[in-house]
PDB file of C-alpha atoms in Angstrom:
ATOM      1  CA  MET A 833       0.000   0.000   0.000  1.00  0.00           C
ATOM      2  CA  GLU A 834       1.171   3.523  -0.817  1.00  0.00           C
ATOM      3  CA  GLN A 835       3.482   4.938   1.889  1.00  0.00           C
ATOM      4  CA  LYS A 836       1.591   8.163   2.646  1.00  0.00           C
ATOM      5  CA  LEU A 837      -1.662   6.263   2.974  1.00  0.00           C
ATOM      6  CA  MET A 838      -0.043   3.767   5.346  1.00  0.00           C
ATOM      7  CA  GLU A 839       1.418   6.583   7.448  1.00  0.00           C
ATOM      8  CA  ARG A 840      -2.038   8.062   7.818  1.00  0.00           C
ATOM      9  CA  LEU A 841      -3.582   4.747   8.814  1.00  0.00           C
ATOM     10  CA  ARG A 842      -0.744   4.025  11.272  1.00  0.00           C
ATOM     11  CA  MET A 843      -1.356   7.241  13.251  1.00  0.00           C
ATOM     12  CA  VAL A 844      -2.431   6.660  16.865  1.00  0.00           C
ATOM     13  CA  THR A 845      -5.938   8.035  17.332  1.00  0.00           C
ATOM     14  CA  GLU A 846      -7.296   9.931  20.308  1.00  0.00           C
ATOM     15  CA  GLU A 847      -9.212   6.819  21.344  1.00  0.00           C
ATOM     16  CA  GLU A 848      -6.063   4.708  21.160  1.00  0.00           C
ATOM     17  CA  ARG A 849      -4.083   7.208  23.240  1.00  0.00           C
ATOM     18  CA  ALA A 850      -6.715   6.858  25.958  1.00  0.00           C
ATOM     19  CA  LEU A 851      -6.408   3.082  25.763  1.00  0.00           C
ATOM     20  CA  LEU A 852      -2.613   3.273  26.108  1.00  0.00           C
ATOM     21  CA  ALA A 853      -3.158   5.433  29.196  1.00  0.00           C
ATOM     22  CA  GLY A 854      -5.118   2.624  30.809  1.00  0.00           C
ATOM     23  CA  GLY A 855      -8.669   3.243  29.620  1.00  0.00           C
ATOM     24  CA  GLY A 856     -11.084   0.717  28.160  1.00  0.00           C
ATOM     25  CA  VAL A 857     -13.379   0.550  25.164  1.00  0.00           C
ATOM     26  CA  GLU A 858     -16.075   3.212  25.558  1.00  0.00           C
ATOM     27  CA  ARG A 859     -19.286   1.443  24.635  1.00  0.00           C
ATOM     28  CA  GLU A 860     -21.095   4.785  24.229  1.00  0.00           C
ATOM     29  CA  ARG A 861     -18.733   5.657  21.370  1.00  0.00           C
ATOM     30  CA  TYR A 862     -20.160   2.775  19.339  1.00  0.00           C
ATOM     31  CA  ALA A 863     -23.554   1.699  20.640  1.00  0.00           C
ATOM     32  CA  THR A 864     -26.884   2.931  21.965  1.00  0.00           C
ATOM     33  CA  GLY A 865     -29.197   1.053  24.304  1.00  0.00           C
ATOM     34  CA  SER A 866     -28.313  -1.682  26.747  1.00  0.00           C
ATOM     35  CA  GLY A 867     -26.702  -4.249  24.418  1.00  0.00           C
ATOM     36  CA  PHE A 868     -23.460  -3.961  22.502  1.00  0.00           C
ATOM     37  CA  THR A 869     -24.693  -3.560  18.952  1.00  0.00           C
ATOM     38  CA  VAL A 870     -22.401  -1.180  17.102  1.00  0.00           C
ATOM     39  CA  ASP A 871     -24.773   1.382  15.620  1.00  0.00           C
ATOM     40  CA  ARG A 872     -24.208   2.626  12.077  1.00  0.00           C
ATOM     41  CA  GLU A 873     -25.628   6.006  13.078  1.00  0.00           C
ATOM     42  CA  LYS A 874     -22.654   6.427  15.429  1.00  0.00           C
ATOM     43  CA  LEU A 875     -20.158   5.818  12.636  1.00  0.00           C
ATOM     44  CA  LEU A 876     -21.800   6.701   9.336  1.00  0.00           C
ATOM     45  CA  GLU A 877     -22.694  10.226   8.254  1.00  0.00           C
ATOM     46  CA  LYS A 878     -26.332  10.686   7.289  1.00  0.00           C
ATOM     47  CA  GLY A 879     -26.890   9.994   3.593  1.00  0.00           C
ATOM     48  CA  LYS A 880     -23.732   7.906   3.151  1.00  0.00           C
ATOM     49  CA  LEU A 881     -23.757   4.205   2.278  1.00  0.00           C
ATOM     50  CA  ILE A 882     -20.158   3.426   3.223  1.00  0.00           C
ATOM     51  CA  THR A 883     -17.395   4.797   5.397  1.00  0.00           C
ATOM     52  CA  MET A 884     -14.067   3.587   6.763  1.00  0.00           C
ATOM     53  CA  ARG A 885     -12.274   3.756  10.110  1.00  0.00           C
ATOM     54  CA  PRO A 886      -8.974   2.228  11.253  1.00  0.00           C
ATOM     55  CA  HIS A 887      -9.410  -0.769  13.532  1.00  0.00           C
ATOM     56  CA  THR A 888      -8.964   0.159  17.195  1.00  0.00           C
ATOM     57  CA  ARG A 889      -5.668  -1.224  18.535  1.00  0.00           C
ATOM     58  CA  PHE A 890      -4.138  -1.709  22.017  1.00  0.00           C
ATOM     59  CA  THR A 891      -7.146  -3.476  23.526  1.00  0.00           C
ATOM     60  CA  ARG A 892      -9.358  -6.489  23.053  1.00  0.00           C
ATOM     61  CA  PHE A 893     -12.557  -5.385  21.303  1.00  0.00           C
ATOM     62  CA  PRO A 894     -15.333  -7.164  23.207  1.00  0.00           C
ATOM     63  CA  ARG A 895     -18.071  -9.369  21.817  1.00  0.00           C
ATOM     64  CA  HIS A 896     -20.516  -7.288  19.765  1.00  0.00           C
ATOM     65  CA  SER A 897     -22.794  -7.242  16.725  1.00  0.00           C
ATOM     66  CA  HIS A 898     -23.620  -4.451  14.253  1.00  0.00           C
ATOM     67  CA  ASN A 899     -26.568  -3.270  12.172  1.00  0.00           C
ATOM     68  CA  TYR A 900     -24.558  -3.011   8.935  1.00  0.00           C
ATOM     69  CA  VAL A 901     -22.223  -5.154   6.842  1.00  0.00           C
ATOM     70  CA  GLU A 902     -18.628  -4.915   8.049  1.00  0.00           C
ATOM     71  CA  ILE A 903     -15.594  -5.552   5.857  1.00  0.00           C
ATOM     72  CA  MET A 904     -12.173  -5.676   7.490  1.00  0.00           C
ATOM     73  CA  TYR A 905      -8.970  -5.504   5.462  1.00  0.00           C
ATOM     74  CA  MET A 906      -5.525  -5.985   7.011  1.00  0.00           C
ATOM     75  CA  CYS A 907      -2.971  -3.507   5.664  1.00  0.00           C
ATOM     76  CA  SER A 908      -0.164  -4.938   7.824  1.00  0.00           C
ATOM     77  CA  GLY A 909       0.227  -7.363  10.702  1.00  0.00           C
ATOM     78  CA  GLN A 910      -2.721  -9.509  11.767  1.00  0.00           C
ATOM     79  CA  THR A 911      -5.812  -9.682  13.984  1.00  0.00           C
ATOM     80  CA  VAL A 912      -7.534 -12.647  15.617  1.00  0.00           C
ATOM     81  CA  HIS A 913     -11.342 -12.871  15.446  1.00  0.00           C
ATOM     82  CA  SER A 914     -13.972 -15.072  17.067  1.00  0.00           C
ATOM     83  CA  VAL A 915     -17.254 -15.092  15.112  1.00  0.00           C
ATOM     84  CA  ASP A 916     -20.529 -16.654  16.303  1.00  0.00           C
ATOM     85  CA  GLY A 917     -18.774 -19.175  18.512  1.00  0.00           C
ATOM     86  CA  ALA A 918     -16.641 -20.625  15.686  1.00  0.00           C
ATOM     87  CA  PRO A 919     -12.934 -21.366  16.316  1.00  0.00           C
ATOM     88  CA  PRO A 920     -10.751 -18.226  16.212  1.00  0.00           C
ATOM     89  CA  LEU A 921      -9.598 -17.126  12.759  1.00  0.00           C
ATOM     90  CA  THR A 922      -6.484 -15.094  12.020  1.00  0.00           C
ATOM     91  CA  LEU A 923      -6.815 -12.292   9.502  1.00  0.00           C
ATOM     92  CA  ARG A 924      -3.371 -11.666   8.011  1.00  0.00           C
ATOM     93  CA  GLN A 925      -1.941  -8.873   5.877  1.00  0.00           C
ATOM     94  CA  GLY A 926      -3.756  -8.588   2.543  1.00  0.00           C
ATOM     95  CA  GLU A 927      -6.738 -10.703   3.647  1.00  0.00           C
ATOM     96  CA  LEU A 928     -10.416  -9.718   3.796  1.00  0.00           C
ATOM     97  CA  LEU A 929     -13.121 -10.565   6.320  1.00  0.00           C
ATOM     98  CA  PHE A 930     -16.786  -9.909   5.417  1.00  0.00           C
ATOM     99  CA  LEU A 931     -19.286 -10.015   8.303  1.00  0.00           C
ATOM    100  CA  ASN A 932     -23.026  -9.969   7.752  1.00  0.00           C
ATOM    101  CA  GLN A 933     -25.377  -7.655   9.624  1.00  0.00           C
ATOM    102  CA  HIS A 934     -26.072  -9.976  12.531  1.00  0.00           C
ATOM    103  CA  ALA A 935     -22.724 -11.712  13.066  1.00  0.00           C
ATOM    104  CA  VAL A 936     -21.530 -11.583  16.681  1.00  0.00           C
ATOM    105  CA  HIS A 937     -17.781 -11.353  17.078  1.00  0.00           C
ATOM    106  CA  SER A 938     -14.844 -10.144  19.145  1.00  0.00           C
ATOM    107  CA  VAL A 939     -11.283  -9.163  18.205  1.00  0.00           C
ATOM    108  CA  GLU A 940      -8.152  -9.850  20.238  1.00  0.00           C
ATOM    109  CA  ARG A 941      -5.724  -7.034  21.078  1.00  0.00           C
ATOM    110  CA  ALA A 942      -3.867  -5.557  18.102  1.00  0.00           C
ATOM    111  CA  ASP A 943      -0.495  -3.806  18.414  1.00  0.00           C
ATOM    112  CA  LEU A 944       0.959  -0.755  16.644  1.00  0.00           C
ATOM    113  CA  GLU A 945       1.841  -2.487  13.362  1.00  0.00           C
ATOM    114  CA  ASP A 946      -1.373  -4.512  13.241  1.00  0.00           C
ATOM    115  CA  ILE A 947      -3.061  -2.010  10.946  1.00  0.00           C
ATOM    116  CA  GLY A 948      -6.501  -2.899   9.693  1.00  0.00           C
ATOM    117  CA  VAL A 949      -9.371  -0.877   8.276  1.00  0.00           C
ATOM    118  CA  ASN A 950     -13.056  -1.450   8.970  1.00  0.00           C
ATOM    119  CA  LEU A 951     -15.508  -0.621   6.195  1.00  0.00           C
ATOM    120  CA  ILE A 952     -18.986   0.175   7.500  1.00  0.00           C
ATOM    121  CA  VAL A 953     -21.373  -0.663   4.645  1.00  0.00           C
ATOM    122  CA  LEU A 954     -25.140  -0.436   4.288  1.00  0.00           C
ATOM    123  CA  PRO A 955     -26.690  -3.385   2.389  1.00  0.00           C
ATOM    124  CA  GLN A 956     -27.968  -1.207  -0.475  1.00  0.00           C
ATOM    125  CA  PHE A 957     -24.382  -0.230  -1.275  1.00  0.00           C
ATOM    126  CA  PHE A 958     -24.033  -3.669  -2.918  1.00  0.00           C
ATOM    127  CA  ASP A 959     -26.816  -3.028  -5.460  1.00  0.00           C
ATOM    128  CA  LEU A 960     -24.378  -2.075  -8.230  1.00  0.00           C
ATOM    129  CA  ALA A 961     -22.158  -5.058  -7.386  1.00  0.00           C
ATOM    130  CA  PHE A 962     -25.202  -7.297  -7.947  1.00  0.00           C
ATOM    131  CA  GLU A 963     -25.681  -5.764 -11.398  1.00  0.00           C
ATOM    132  CA  MET A 964     -22.000  -6.106 -12.264  1.00  0.00           C
ATOM    133  CA  ILE A 965     -21.597  -9.785 -11.402  1.00  0.00           C
ATOM    134  CA  GLY A 966     -24.363 -10.595 -13.893  1.00  0.00           C
ATOM    135  CA  ALA A 967     -27.543 -12.593 -13.802  1.00  0.00           C
ATOM    136  CA  ASP A 968     -25.749 -15.879 -14.515  1.00  0.00           C
ATOM    137  CA  ASN A 969     -23.394 -15.793 -11.548  1.00  0.00           C
ATOM    138  CA  ILE A 970     -25.170 -17.958  -8.998  1.00  0.00           C
ATOM    139  CA  LEU A 971     -22.166 -18.123  -6.697  1.00  0.00           C
ATOM    140  CA  GLY A 972     -21.750 -14.351  -6.542  1.00  0.00           C
ATOM    141  CA  LYS A 973     -25.453 -13.793  -5.955  1.00  0.00           C
ATOM    142  CA  PHE A 974     -25.422 -16.308  -3.107  1.00  0.00           C
ATOM    143  CA  LEU A 975     -22.421 -14.684  -1.426  1.00  0.00           C
ATOM    144  CA  ILE A 976     -23.511 -11.055  -1.759  1.00  0.00           C
ATOM    145  CA  GLY A 977     -27.134 -11.925  -1.024  1.00  0.00           C
ATOM    146  CA  SER A 978     -26.186 -13.624   2.230  1.00  0.00           C
ATOM    147  CA  LEU A 979     -24.215 -10.584   3.343  1.00  0.00           C
ATOM    148  CA  ARG A 980     -27.051  -8.224   2.446  1.00  0.00           C
ATOM    149  CA  ARG A 981     -29.808 -10.168   4.153  1.00  0.00           C
ATOM    150  CA  GLY A 982     -27.952 -11.137   7.294  1.00  0.00           C
ATOM    151  CA  GLY A 983     -29.608 -13.700   9.538  1.00  0.00           C
ATOM    152  CA  GLU A 984     -28.498 -17.329   9.392  1.00  0.00           C
ATOM    153  CA  GLU A 985     -27.233 -17.707   5.824  1.00  0.00           C
ATOM    154  CA  ILE A 986     -23.522 -16.926   6.178  1.00  0.00           C
ATOM    155  CA  SER A 987     -22.038 -15.167   9.193  1.00  0.00           C
ATOM    156  CA  TYR A 988     -18.706 -14.409   7.593  1.00  0.00           C
ATOM    157  CA  LEU A 989     -16.523 -14.837   4.530  1.00  0.00           C
ATOM    158  CA  HIS A 990     -12.762 -14.956   4.986  1.00  0.00           C
ATOM    159  CA  PHE A 991     -10.852 -14.375   1.740  1.00  0.00           C
ATOM    160  CA  ARG A 992      -7.207 -15.485   1.876  1.00  0.00           C
ATOM    161  CA  VAL A 993      -6.159 -13.356  -1.096  1.00  0.00           C
ATOM    162  CA  ALA A 994      -2.894 -11.738  -0.004  1.00  0.00           C
ATOM    163  CA  ASP A 995      -1.183 -12.915  -3.218  1.00  0.00           C
ATOM    164  CA  ALA A 996      -3.989 -11.753  -5.526  1.00  0.00           C
ATOM    165  CA  LEU A 997      -2.562  -8.533  -6.998  1.00  0.00           C
ATOM    166  CA  PRO A 998      -5.832  -7.355  -8.657  1.00  0.00           C
ATOM    167  CA  VAL A 999      -7.643  -7.683  -5.315  1.00  0.00           C
ATOM    168  CA  GLN A1000      -4.895  -5.802  -3.498  1.00  0.00           C
ATOM    169  CA  ASN A1001      -4.950  -2.991  -6.058  1.00  0.00           C
ATOM    170  CA  LEU A1002      -8.728  -2.606  -5.814  1.00  0.00           C
ATOM    171  CA  MET A1003      -8.645  -2.563  -2.015  1.00  0.00           C
ATOM    172  CA  GLU A1004      -5.967   0.127  -2.035  1.00  0.00           C
ATOM    173  CA  ASN A1005      -8.068   2.165  -4.489  1.00  0.00           C
ATOM    174  CA  LEU A1006     -11.143   1.786  -2.281  1.00  0.00           C
ATOM    175  CA  VAL A1007      -9.316   2.723   0.925  1.00  0.00           C
ATOM    176  CA  TRP A1008      -7.680   5.711  -0.772  1.00  0.00           C
ATOM    177  CA  SER A1009     -11.029   6.909  -2.091  1.00  0.00           C
ATOM    178  CA  LEU A1010     -12.633   6.641   1.349  1.00  0.00           C
ATOM    179  CA  VAL A1011      -9.782   8.558   2.982  1.00  0.00           C
ATOM    180  CA  ASN A1012      -9.569  11.267   0.311  1.00  0.00           C
ATOM    181  CA  ALA A1013     -12.787  13.075  -0.603  1.00  0.00           C
ATOM    182  CA  GLN A1014     -13.357  13.371  -4.356  1.00  0.00           C
ATOM    183  CA  PRO A1015     -16.233  14.140  -6.752  1.00  0.00           C
ATOM    184  CA  ASN A1016     -18.534  11.213  -7.701  1.00  0.00           C
ATOM    185  CA  SER A1017     -17.153   9.219  -4.790  1.00  0.00           C
ATOM    186  CA  ARG A1018     -20.314   7.131  -4.272  1.00  0.00           C
ATOM    187  CA  ARG A1019     -20.341   5.833  -7.845  1.00  0.00           C
ATOM    188  CA  ILE A1020     -16.569   5.317  -7.822  1.00  0.00           C
ATOM    189  CA  ASN A1021     -16.726   3.336  -4.580  1.00  0.00           C
ATOM    190  CA  GLN A1022     -19.706   1.234  -5.642  1.00  0.00           C
ATOM    191  CA  THR A1023     -18.024   0.437  -8.965  1.00  0.00           C
ATOM    192  CA  THR A1024     -14.791  -0.476  -7.174  1.00  0.00           C
ATOM    193  CA  MET A1025     -16.731  -2.806  -4.871  1.00  0.00           C
ATOM    194  CA  GLY A1026     -18.360  -4.439  -7.911  1.00  0.00           C
ATOM    195  CA  LEU A1027     -14.959  -4.948  -9.528  1.00  0.00           C
ATOM    196  CA  LEU A1028     -13.672  -6.328  -6.229  1.00  0.00           C
ATOM    197  CA  PHE A1029     -16.422  -8.959  -6.148  1.00  0.00           C
ATOM    198  CA  LEU A1030     -15.777  -9.888  -9.772  1.00  0.00           C
ATOM    199  CA  GLN A1031     -12.137 -10.501  -8.857  1.00  0.00           C
ATOM    200  CA  LEU A1032     -12.979 -12.366  -5.637  1.00  0.00           C
ATOM    201  CA  LEU A1033     -15.127 -14.782  -7.644  1.00  0.00           C
ATOM    202  CA  ASN A1034     -11.869 -15.910  -9.269  1.00  0.00           C
ATOM    203  CA  TYR A1035     -10.608 -16.938  -5.822  1.00  0.00           C
ATOM    204  CA  THR A1036     -13.536 -18.907  -4.432  1.00  0.00           C
ATOM    205  CA  ALA A1037     -11.155 -21.747  -3.561  1.00  0.00           C
ATOM    206  CA  ASP A1038      -9.536 -19.319  -1.090  1.00  0.00           C
ATOM    207  CA  ILE A1039     -12.761 -18.581   0.827  1.00  0.00           C
ATOM    208  CA  SER A1040     -13.330 -19.948   4.290  1.00  0.00           C
ATOM    209  CA  LEU A1041     -16.655 -19.530   6.060  1.00  0.00           C
ATOM    210  CA  GLU A1042     -18.579 -20.833   9.015  1.00  0.00           C
ATOM    211  CA  LYS A1043     -19.473 -24.441   8.265  1.00  0.00           C
ATOM    212  CA  ASN A1044     -22.628 -24.597  10.340  1.00  0.00           C
ATOM    213  CA  ALA A1045     -23.659 -28.246  10.731  1.00  0.00           C
ATOM    214  CA  PHE A1046     -27.327 -27.320  10.419  1.00  0.00           C
ATOM    215  CA  SER A1047     -27.232 -24.989   7.425  1.00  0.00           C
ATOM    216  CA  GLY A1048     -24.502 -26.801   5.440  1.00  0.00           C
ATOM    217  CA  ASN A1049     -23.175 -23.500   4.086  1.00  0.00           C
ATOM    218  CA  GLY A1050     -19.695 -24.863   3.469  1.00  0.00           C
ATOM    219  CA  ILE A1051     -20.796 -27.710   1.250  1.00  0.00           C
ATOM    220  CA  VAL A1052     -23.430 -25.533  -0.466  1.00  0.00           C
ATOM    221  CA  LEU A1053     -20.674 -23.117  -1.427  1.00  0.00           C
ATOM    222  CA  ASP A1054     -18.766 -26.057  -2.919  1.00  0.00           C
ATOM    223  CA  VAL A1055     -21.860 -27.139  -4.889  1.00  0.00           C
ATOM    224  CA  LEU A1056     -22.369 -23.625  -6.286  1.00  0.00           C
ATOM    225  CA  ARG A1057     -18.696 -23.467  -7.198  1.00  0.00           C
ATOM    226  CA  GLU A1058     -19.112 -26.789  -9.045  1.00  0.00           C
ATOM    227  CA  ILE A1059     -22.032 -25.354 -11.045  1.00  0.00           C
ATOM    228  CA  GLU A1060     -20.123 -22.168 -11.821  1.00  0.00           C
ATOM    229  CA  GLU A1061     -16.914 -23.884 -12.934  1.00  0.00           C
ATOM    230  CA  ASN A1062     -18.178 -27.183 -14.394  1.00  0.00           C
ATOM    231  CA  TYR A1063     -21.723 -26.436 -15.551  1.00  0.00           C
ATOM    232  CA  ARG A1064     -21.316 -28.621 -18.658  1.00  0.00           C
ATOM    233  CA  THR A1065     -20.825 -31.849 -16.685  1.00  0.00           C
ATOM    234  CA  ALA A1066     -21.953 -30.994 -13.115  1.00  0.00           C
ATOM    235  CA  ASP A1067     -23.887 -33.836 -11.501  1.00  0.00           C
ATOM    236  CA  LEU A1068     -25.128 -33.755  -7.894  1.00  0.00           C
ATOM    237  CA  THR A1069     -25.175 -37.549  -7.507  1.00  0.00           C
ATOM    238  CA  ALA A1070     -21.506 -37.848  -8.508  1.00  0.00           C
ATOM    239  CA  PHE A1071     -20.613 -34.812  -6.393  1.00  0.00           C
ATOM    240  CA  ALA A1072     -22.303 -36.307  -3.318  1.00  0.00           C
ATOM    241  CA  ARG A1073     -20.550 -39.628  -3.867  1.00  0.00           C
ATOM    242  CA  ASP A1074     -17.126 -38.013  -4.279  1.00  0.00           C
ATOM    243  CA  ARG A1075     -17.574 -35.890  -1.144  1.00  0.00           C
ATOM    244  CA  ARG A1076     -19.150 -38.760   0.812  1.00  0.00           C
ATOM    245  CA  PHE A1077     -22.396 -36.910   1.509  1.00  0.00           C
ATOM    246  CA  SER A1078     -25.891 -38.329   1.435  1.00  0.00           C
ATOM    247  CA  LEU A1079     -27.608 -37.213  -1.779  1.00  0.00           C
ATOM    248  CA  PRO A1080     -30.897 -36.312   0.012  1.00  0.00           C
ATOM    249  CA  TYR A1081     -28.974 -34.286   2.625  1.00  0.00           C
ATOM    250  CA  LEU A1082     -26.996 -32.412  -0.018  1.00  0.00           C
ATOM    251  CA  SER A1083     -30.053 -31.771  -2.151  1.00  0.00           C
ATOM    252  CA  ASN A1084     -31.950 -30.419   0.866  1.00  0.00           C
ATOM    253  CA  ALA A1085     -29.016 -28.215   1.951  1.00  0.00           C
ATOM    254  CA  VAL A1086     -28.852 -26.583  -1.489  1.00  0.00           C
ATOM    255  CA  HIS A1087     -32.603 -25.982  -1.535  1.00  0.00           C
ATOM    256  CA  GLU A1088     -32.637 -24.511   1.984  1.00  0.00           C
ATOM    257  CA  ALA A1089     -29.728 -22.159   1.241  1.00  0.00           C
ATOM    258  CA  THR A1090     -30.815 -20.946  -2.207  1.00  0.00           C
ATOM    259  CA  GLY A1091     -34.547 -21.592  -2.406  1.00  0.00           C
ATOM    260  CA  ARG A1092     -34.015 -23.645  -5.577  1.00  0.00           C
ATOM    261  CA  THR A1093     -33.059 -27.193  -6.460  1.00  0.00           C
ATOM    262  CA  PHE A1094     -29.697 -28.200  -7.898  1.00  0.00           C
ATOM    263  CA  LYS A1095     -31.394 -28.979 -11.208  1.00  0.00           C
ATOM    264  CA  GLU A1096     -32.961 -25.506 -11.349  1.00  0.00           C
ATOM    265  CA  LEU A1097     -29.646 -23.790 -10.540  1.00  0.00           C
ATOM    266  CA  LEU A1098     -27.775 -25.828 -13.132  1.00  0.00           C
ATOM    267  CA  ARG A1099     -30.419 -25.140 -15.784  1.00  0.00           C
ATOM    268  CA  GLU A1100     -30.248 -21.392 -15.067  1.00  0.00           C
ATOM    269  CA  LYS A1101     -26.480 -21.394 -15.450  1.00  0.00           C
ATOM    270  CA  ARG A1102     -26.556 -23.376 -18.687  1.00  0.00           C
ATOM    271  CA  LEU A1103     -29.305 -21.239 -20.253  1.00  0.00           C
ATOM    272  CA  THR A1104     -27.663 -17.925 -19.409  1.00  0.00           C
ATOM    273  CA  LYS A1105     -24.346 -19.244 -20.718  1.00  0.00           C
ATOM    274  CA  ALA A1106     -26.050 -20.344 -23.933  1.00  0.00           C
ATOM    275  CA  ALA A1107     -27.667 -16.914 -24.304  1.00  0.00           C
ATOM    276  CA  GLU A1108     -24.286 -15.269 -23.760  1.00  0.00           C
ATOM    277  CA  LEU A1109     -22.666 -17.426 -26.462  1.00  0.00           C
ATOM    278  CA  MET A1110     -25.449 -16.603 -28.917  1.00  0.00           C
ATOM    279  CA  CYS A1111     -24.786 -12.893 -28.470  1.00  0.00           C
ATOM    280  CA  SER A1112     -20.976 -13.009 -28.395  1.00  0.00           C
ATOM    281  CA  THR A1113     -20.106 -15.732 -30.942  1.00  0.00           C
ATOM    282  CA  ARG A1114     -21.159 -17.023 -34.366  1.00  0.00           C
ATOM    283  CA  LEU A1115     -21.277 -20.634 -33.227  1.00  0.00           C
ATOM    284  CA  PRO A1116     -24.197 -22.610 -34.652  1.00  0.00           C
ATOM    285  CA  VAL A1117     -27.021 -23.069 -32.151  1.00  0.00           C
ATOM    286  CA  GLN A1118     -26.497 -26.831 -32.154  1.00  0.00           C
ATOM    287  CA  ASP A1119     -22.852 -26.368 -31.146  1.00  0.00           C
ATOM    288  CA  ILE A1120     -23.892 -24.012 -28.342  1.00  0.00           C
ATOM    289  CA  ILE A1121     -26.400 -26.569 -27.072  1.00  0.00           C
ATOM    290  CA  THR A1122     -23.632 -29.152 -26.864  1.00  0.00           C
ATOM    291  CA  ALA A1123     -21.158 -26.665 -25.362  1.00  0.00           C
ATOM    292  CA  VAL A1124     -23.395 -25.929 -22.373  1.00  0.00           C
ATOM    293  CA  GLY A1125     -24.030 -29.592 -21.619  1.00  0.00           C
ATOM    294  CA  TYR A1126     -27.270 -30.593 -23.343  1.00  0.00           C
ATOM    295  CA  GLU A1127     -27.719 -33.530 -25.727  1.00  0.00           C
ATOM    296  CA  ASN A1128     -31.479 -33.357 -26.254  1.00  0.00           C
ATOM    297  CA  THR A1129     -32.080 -30.502 -28.708  1.00  0.00           C
ATOM    298  CA  SER A1130     -35.876 -30.551 -28.347  1.00  0.00           C
ATOM    299  CA  TYR A1131     -35.605 -30.286 -24.565  1.00  0.00           C
ATOM    300  CA  PHE A1132     -33.180 -27.340 -24.853  1.00  0.00           C
ATOM    301  CA  TYR A1133     -35.490 -25.490 -27.261  1.00  0.00           C
ATOM    302  CA  ARG A1134     -38.434 -26.010 -24.906  1.00  0.00           C
ATOM    303  CA  ILE A1135     -36.708 -24.735 -21.758  1.00  0.00           C
ATOM    304  CA  PHE A1136     -35.065 -21.859 -23.662  1.00  0.00           C
ATOM    305  CA  ARG A1137     -38.468 -20.692 -24.892  1.00  0.00           C
ATOM    306  CA  GLU A1138     -39.871 -21.002 -21.361  1.00  0.00           C
ATOM    307  CA  ARG A1139     -37.046 -18.812 -20.023  1.00  0.00           C
ATOM    308  CA  TYR A1140     -36.764 -16.165 -22.765  1.00  0.00           C
ATOM    309  CA  GLY A1141     -40.133 -16.318 -24.524  1.00  0.00           C
ATOM    310  CA  MET A1142     -38.607 -17.002 -27.955  1.00  0.00           C
ATOM    311  CA  THR A1143     -36.493 -19.537 -29.834  1.00  0.00           C
ATOM    312  CA  PRO A1144     -32.669 -19.410 -29.711  1.00  0.00           C
ATOM    313  CA  ARG A1145     -32.539 -18.122 -33.304  1.00  0.00           C
ATOM    314  CA  GLU A1146     -35.035 -15.361 -32.544  1.00  0.00           C
ATOM    315  CA  TYR A1147     -33.013 -14.443 -29.469  1.00  0.00           C
ATOM    316  CA  ARG A1148     -29.836 -14.201 -31.533  1.00  0.00           C
ATOM    317  CA  ARG A1149     -31.484 -12.008 -34.168  1.00  0.00           C
ATOM    318  CA  ARG A1150     -32.780  -9.582 -31.533  1.00  0.00           C
TER     319      ARG A1150
END
C-alpha cells in the first residue's frame, strides 16, 4: 500500500491514546441502548452508504454485533477474530473478512503495526455489485445476497487473497477513495466494490466460512462453485458420492440455502451461458447446445423458450 496512505492509517488516534493510558473501550462511542450492537448512526454520516475507520488497537474489542455489513482488510500485521462461537480465525496482511449484519464477534488485542481498516457498509451499497456480477453468476449472488440479508445464511466470509494482486490494487483504491474526498465518490466506490467482487469470484477456492452443521453453508458453497466452474458436466449424484455426503442431505441443503433445487440452478447457469454465447459468438445453435451440456435438442429449445419467450434463433437475431 502507498506509503503516505499507510502513514495516515498508522497514526495513533485519540481513542487509542486513551487506551494506552489505561482506559477501556467506551461502549457509548459505538452503541446505543443496553446491548453492545455497534450502531451505524454512530459511525456513518447521514446519507452515506459506506465509510471507513482504522481498527482500534491496544485493547481487546469485546463481543458485539452491528446493524450493517462490516468488511475488514488488514494492511499490515494480523488480527484474531472469534465469530458466532466458531474457532478463532487469524486475519493476516492482505486478507479480507466480510461479516453480515447480525454476526456476533470479538477481536483480540492488536499492536501498533497490526493495521486494519473497517468498512462500514449499508446493504444497499451492494446493489451495483449485484448488477455487475451478472444474472448468470449464482455463486456471486449467493455470497452477496447472504451478506445483504444477514440472519443465518452466512455469518462471515474470509478471503485469503494476499497474493492476488488485482484484489490488493482494488482494495488500495477503495481505501484511498474513502480517505480522500473526491467528486462522484459514491459511484466510484460502488463500482470499485463491484470490480472487487468480480475478482474475488476468481478466488472462491480461497474462501473460508462458518461451516454450520445445520445450514450446510460450506458444502453448499462447494456445490455452487461446481455449477459455476463445471456447468457442462456438473452432476449432484456424482458430487455427493465423491464428497461422501448423502444425496438427500446435499439436495436439501442446497434448496434450503438458495430456495431452488440443484437442477434448477444448473439449468439457469446453462441457459444464461447459452444466451451469452449466442450474443458473443457465431457458433451454430447446435454447437452451443452441446457446449453448455445438453444432448437433447428438443428439450433445450423447450426450456429456452420457457425462459426467454422465444427460440434461440429469434433471441440471436434480436
